[in-house]
Amino acid sequence: MEFQVNHVEELPEVAQQIIQHFPDDRVFLFYGKMGAGKTTLINALCQALEVEDATSSPTFSIVNEYQSSQGLIFHFDFYRLKSEEEAFDLGYEEYFYSNSYCFVEWPEKIPNLLPSNAREINITATSPTSRTIHIK
């Protein structure tokens, strides 16, 4: 599945389609260069899932927890991790296997810990305002 997004205003519709197309998936891995729009898409997904809290990047806290009509949602940013051991210390398994939505930025930092059934989302900037979002 692939989306061409030309303006950020299109993301709410893309987020709705992702949630509807993958209703049983709970762990989503977001790949893309710095500034590609990973956090922005995750914010749109959280809005589509009716998150009650303000969402933001968990760059320094590693994980943010949000309440939604769908239950708990966990948003991870592993950019600052130095080793997979840090994810163990965080208790990643409790999150990934909780049946809650888990949105993971920088999953390439923990390649050996990722669930085999996780959905991959690759975001590529094609212009300053356009993105290609490829889901596999």
PDB file of N, CA and C in Angstrom, residues 70-120:
ATOM      1  N   GLN A  70      -9.583   3.593  21.910  1.00  0.00           N
ATOM      2  CA  GLN A  70      -9.119   2.240  21.574  1.00  0.00           C
ATOM      3  C   GLN A  70      -8.274   1.633  22.690  1.00  0.00           C
ATOM      4  N   GLY A  71      -8.118   2.320  23.792  1.00  0.00           N
ATOM      5  CA  GLY A  71      -7.257   1.862  24.883  1.00  0.00           C
ATOM      6  C   GLY A  71      -5.945   2.638  24.879  1.00  0.00           C
ATOM      7  N   LEU A  72      -4.934   2.063  25.484  1.00  0.00           N
ATOM      8  CA  LEU A  72      -3.637   2.725  25.565  1.00  0.00           C
ATOM      9  C   LEU A  72      -2.915   2.682  24.223  1.00  0.00           C
ATOM     10  N   ILE A  73      -2.174   3.745  23.959  1.00  0.00           N
ATOM     11  CA  ILE A  73      -1.324   3.826  22.778  1.00  0.00           C
ATOM     12  C   ILE A  73       0.061   4.228  23.263  1.00  0.00           C
ATOM     13  N   PHE A  74       1.084   3.537  22.747  1.00  0.00           N
ATOM     14  CA  PHE A  74       2.460   3.828  23.130  1.00  0.00           C
ATOM     15  C   PHE A  74       3.220   4.341  21.912  1.00  0.00           C
ATOM     16  N   HIS A  75       3.936   5.435  22.108  1.00  0.00           N
ATOM     17  CA  HIS A  75       4.712   6.078  21.041  1.00  0.00           C
ATOM     18  C   HIS A  75       6.174   6.071  21.485  1.00  0.00           C
ATOM     19  N   PHE A  76       6.998   5.362  20.726  1.00  0.00           N
ATOM     20  CA  PHE A  76       8.412   5.207  21.050  1.00  0.00           C
ATOM     21  C   PHE A  76       9.273   6.011  20.090  1.00  0.00           C
ATOM     22  N   ASP A  77      10.368   6.538  20.609  1.00  0.00           N
ATOM     23  CA  ASP A  77      11.403   7.152  19.779  1.00  0.00           C
ATOM     24  C   ASP A  77      12.738   6.606  20.274  1.00  0.00           C
ATOM     25  N   PHE A  78      13.297   5.669  19.511  1.00  0.00           N
ATOM     26  CA  PHE A  78      14.533   5.001  19.914  1.00  0.00           C
ATOM     27  C   PHE A  78      15.788   5.664  19.357  1.00  0.00           C
ATOM     28  N   TYR A  79      15.657   6.869  18.834  1.00  0.00           N
ATOM     29  CA  TYR A  79      16.788   7.551  18.207  1.00  0.00           C
ATOM     30  C   TYR A  79      18.010   7.638  19.122  1.00  0.00           C
ATOM     31  N   ARG A  80      17.791   7.924  20.378  1.00  0.00           N
ATOM     32  CA  ARG A  80      18.902   8.133  21.308  1.00  0.00           C
ATOM     33  C   ARG A  80      19.464   6.854  21.920  1.00  0.00           C
ATOM     34  N   LEU A  81      18.881   5.698  21.639  1.00  0.00           N
ATOM     35  CA  LEU A  81      19.393   4.456  22.220  1.00  0.00           C
ATOM     36  C   LEU A  81      20.793   4.162  21.699  1.00  0.00           C
ATOM     37  N   LYS A  82      21.635   3.714  22.609  1.00  0.00           N
ATOM     38  CA  LYS A  82      23.003   3.339  22.238  1.00  0.00           C
ATOM     39  C   LYS A  82      23.117   1.834  21.977  1.00  0.00           C
ATOM     40  N   SER A  83      22.184   1.056  22.576  1.00  0.00           N
ATOM     41  CA  SER A  83      22.219  -0.394  22.404  1.00  0.00           C
ATOM     42  C   SER A  83      20.820  -0.969  22.618  1.00  0.00           C
ATOM     43  N   GLU A  84      20.630  -2.203  22.155  1.00  0.00           N
ATOM     44  CA  GLU A  84      19.351  -2.869  22.370  1.00  0.00           C
ATOM     45  C   GLU A  84      19.105  -3.132  23.851  1.00  0.00           C
ATOM     46  N   GLU A  85      20.178  -3.219  24.621  1.00  0.00           N
ATOM     47  CA  GLU A  85      20.058  -3.447  26.065  1.00  0.00           C
ATOM     48  C   GLU A  85      19.198  -2.363  26.730  1.00  0.00           C
ATOM     49  N   GLU A  86      19.280  -1.148  26.227  1.00  0.00           N
ATOM     50  CA  GLU A  86      18.475  -0.064  26.782  1.00  0.00           C
ATOM     51  C   GLU A  86      16.980  -0.320  26.579  1.00  0.00           C
ATOM     52  N   ALA A  87      16.623  -0.949  25.471  1.00  0.00           N
ATOM     53  CA  ALA A  87      15.213  -1.302  25.237  1.00  0.00           C
ATOM     54  C   ALA A  87      14.776  -2.399  26.202  1.00  0.00           C
ATOM     55  N   PHE A  88      15.690  -3.333  26.503  1.00  0.00           N
ATOM     56  CA  PHE A  88      15.383  -4.347  27.520  1.00  0.00           C
ATOM     57  C   PHE A  88      15.104  -3.685  28.857  1.00  0.00           C
ATOM     58  N   ASP A  89      15.955  -2.719  29.228  1.00  0.00           N
ATOM     59  CA  ASP A  89      15.794  -2.014  30.504  1.00  0.00           C
ATOM     60  C   ASP A  89      14.468  -1.271  30.561  1.00  0.00           C
ATOM     61  N   LEU A  90      14.001  -0.809  29.423  1.00  0.00           N
ATOM     62  CA  LEU A  90      12.731  -0.090  29.327  1.00  0.00           C
ATOM     63  C   LEU A  90      11.534  -1.039  29.467  1.00  0.00           C
ATOM     64  N   GLY A  91      11.769  -2.337  29.260  1.00  0.00           N
ATOM     65  CA  GLY A  91      10.691  -3.316  29.320  1.00  0.00           C
ATOM     66  C   GLY A  91       9.870  -3.351  28.044  1.00  0.00           C
ATOM     67  N   TYR A  92      10.555  -3.236  26.904  1.00  0.00           N
ATOM     68  CA  TYR A  92       9.887  -3.140  25.609  1.00  0.00           C
ATOM     69  C   TYR A  92       8.864  -4.257  25.379  1.00  0.00           C
ATOM     70  N   GLU A  93       9.147  -5.477  25.866  1.00  0.00           N
ATOM     71  CA  GLU A  93       8.257  -6.614  25.602  1.00  0.00           C
ATOM     72  C   GLU A  93       6.853  -6.383  26.165  1.00  0.00           C
ATOM     73  N   GLU A  94       6.791  -5.782  27.340  1.00  0.00           N
ATOM     74  CA  GLU A  94       5.486  -5.515  27.948  1.00  0.00           C
ATOM     75  C   GLU A  94       4.639  -4.619  27.058  1.00  0.00           C
ATOM     76  N   TYR A  95       5.281  -3.694  26.373  1.00  0.00           N
ATOM     77  CA  TYR A  95       4.574  -2.794  25.466  1.00  0.00           C
ATOM     78  C   TYR A  95       4.209  -3.503  24.159  1.00  0.00           C
ATOM     79  N   PHE A  96       5.220  -4.084  23.506  1.00  0.00           N
ATOM     80  CA  PHE A  96       5.027  -4.663  22.172  1.00  0.00           C
ATOM     81  C   PHE A  96       4.027  -5.814  22.166  1.00  0.00           C
ATOM     82  N   TYR A  97       3.919  -6.543  23.269  1.00  0.00           N
ATOM     83  CA  TYR A  97       3.043  -7.709  23.308  1.00  0.00           C
ATOM     84  C   TYR A  97       1.816  -7.477  24.195  1.00  0.00           C
ATOM     85  N   SER A  98       1.442  -6.206  24.377  1.00  0.00           N
ATOM     86  CA  SER A  98       0.309  -5.848  25.227  1.00  0.00           C
ATOM     87  C   SER A  98      -1.014  -5.793  24.471  1.00  0.00           C
ATOM     88  N   ASN A  99      -0.970  -5.926  23.146  1.00  0.00           N
ATOM     89  CA  ASN A  99      -2.130  -5.766  22.278  1.00  0.00           C
ATOM     90  C   ASN A  99      -2.612  -4.312  22.236  1.00  0.00           C
ATOM     91  N   SER A 100      -1.763  -3.392  22.679  1.00  0.00           N
ATOM     92  CA  SER A 100      -2.031  -1.960  22.544  1.00  0.00           C
ATOM     93  C   SER A 100      -1.322  -1.470  21.294  1.00  0.00           C
ATOM     94  N   TYR A 101      -1.791  -0.369  20.743  1.00  0.00           N
ATOM     95  CA  TYR A 101      -1.082   0.218  19.613  1.00  0.00           C
ATOM     96  C   TYR A 101       0.296   0.676  20.069  1.00  0.00           C
ATOM     97  N   CYS A 102       1.313   0.338  19.298  1.00  0.00           N
ATOM     98  CA  CYS A 102       2.680   0.780  19.528  1.00  0.00           C
ATOM     99  C   CYS A 102       3.204   1.390  18.238  1.00  0.00           C
ATOM    100  N   PHE A 103       3.536   2.657  18.290  1.00  0.00           N
ATOM    101  CA  PHE A 103       4.096   3.371  17.144  1.00  0.00           C
ATOM    102  C   PHE A 103       5.564   3.621  17.449  1.00  0.00           C
ATOM    103  N   VAL A 104       6.447   3.063  16.618  1.00  0.00           N
ATOM    104  CA  VAL A 104       7.878   3.021  16.919  1.00  0.00           C
ATOM    105  C   VAL A 104       8.680   3.806  15.895  1.00  0.00           C
ATOM    106  N   GLU A 105       9.299   4.895  16.343  1.00  0.00           N
ATOM    107  CA  GLU A 105      10.227   5.636  15.498  1.00  0.00           C
ATOM    108  C   GLU A 105      11.639   5.095  15.728  1.00  0.00           C
ATOM    109  N   TRP A 106      12.430   5.045  14.679  1.00  0.00           N
ATOM    110  CA  TRP A 106      13.809   4.546  14.694  1.00  0.00           C
ATOM    111  C   TRP A 106      13.892   3.083  15.135  1.00  0.00           C
ATOM    112  N   PRO A 107      13.060   2.206  14.568  1.00  0.00           N
ATOM    113  CA  PRO A 107      13.127   0.783  14.946  1.00  0.00           C
ATOM    114  C   PRO A 107      14.448   0.127  14.541  1.00  0.00           C
ATOM    115  N   GLU A 108      15.172   0.739  13.606  1.00  0.00           N
ATOM    116  CA  GLU A 108      16.453   0.165  13.191  1.00  0.00           C
ATOM    117  C   GLU A 108      17.476   0.144  14.325  1.00  0.00           C
ATOM    118  N   LYS A 109      17.194   0.834  15.422  1.00  0.00           N
ATOM    119  CA  LYS A 109      18.073   0.818  16.597  1.00  0.00           C
ATOM    120  C   LYS A 109      17.918  -0.471  17.400  1.00  0.00           C
ATOM    121  N   ILE A 110      16.801  -1.205  17.185  1.00  0.00           N
ATOM    122  CA  ILE A 110      16.557  -2.451  17.931  1.00  0.00           C
ATOM    123  C   ILE A 110      16.133  -3.584  16.985  1.00  0.00           C
ATOM    124  N   PRO A 111      16.868  -3.846  15.932  1.00  0.00           N
ATOM    125  CA  PRO A 111      16.405  -4.793  14.909  1.00  0.00           C
ATOM    126  C   PRO A 111      16.136  -6.206  15.412  1.00  0.00           C
ATOM    127  N   ASN A 112      16.837  -6.653  16.432  1.00  0.00           N
ATOM    128  CA  ASN A 112      16.662  -8.022  16.928  1.00  0.00           C
ATOM    129  C   ASN A 112      15.512  -8.164  17.913  1.00  0.00           C
ATOM    130  N   LEU A 113      14.875  -7.059  18.258  1.00  0.00           N
ATOM    131  CA  LEU A 113      13.808  -7.096  19.261  1.00  0.00           C
ATOM    132  C   LEU A 113      12.422  -6.860  18.676  1.00  0.00           C
ATOM    133  N   LEU A 114      12.360  -6.600  17.386  1.00  0.00           N
ATOM    134  CA  LEU A 114      11.085  -6.237  16.766  1.00  0.00           C
ATOM    135  C   LEU A 114      10.194  -7.454  16.560  1.00  0.00           C
ATOM    136  N   PRO A 115       8.899  -7.326  16.844  1.00  0.00           N
ATOM    137  CA  PRO A 115       7.976  -8.447  16.612  1.00  0.00           C
ATOM    138  C   PRO A 115       7.907  -8.775  15.113  1.00  0.00           C
ATOM    139  N   SER A 116       7.824 -10.042  14.801  1.00  0.00           N
ATOM    140  CA  SER A 116       7.795 -10.467  13.396  1.00  0.00           C
ATOM    141  C   SER A 116       6.528 -10.017  12.681  1.00  0.00           C
ATOM    142  N   ASN A 117       5.468  -9.751  13.425  1.00  0.00           N
ATOM    143  CA  ASN A 117       4.202  -9.347  12.807  1.00  0.00           C
ATOM    144  C   ASN A 117       4.017  -7.834  12.768  1.00  0.00           C
ATOM    145  N   ALA A 118       5.074  -7.072  13.035  1.00  0.00           N
ATOM    146  CA  ALA A 118       4.971  -5.612  13.018  1.00  0.00           C
ATOM    147  C   ALA A 118       4.801  -5.114  11.587  1.00  0.00           C
ATOM    148  N   ARG A 119       4.057  -4.043  11.443  1.00  0.00           N
ATOM    149  CA  ARG A 119       3.798  -3.423  10.140  1.00  0.00           C
ATOM    150  C   ARG A 119       4.836  -2.324   9.911  1.00  0.00           C
ATOM    151  N   GLU A 120       5.508  -2.351   8.757  1.00  0.00           N
ATOM    152  CA  GLU A 120       6.530  -1.355   8.431  1.00  0.00           C
ATOM    153  C   GLU A 120       5.943  -0.216   7.608  1.00  0.00           C
TER     154      GLU A 120
END
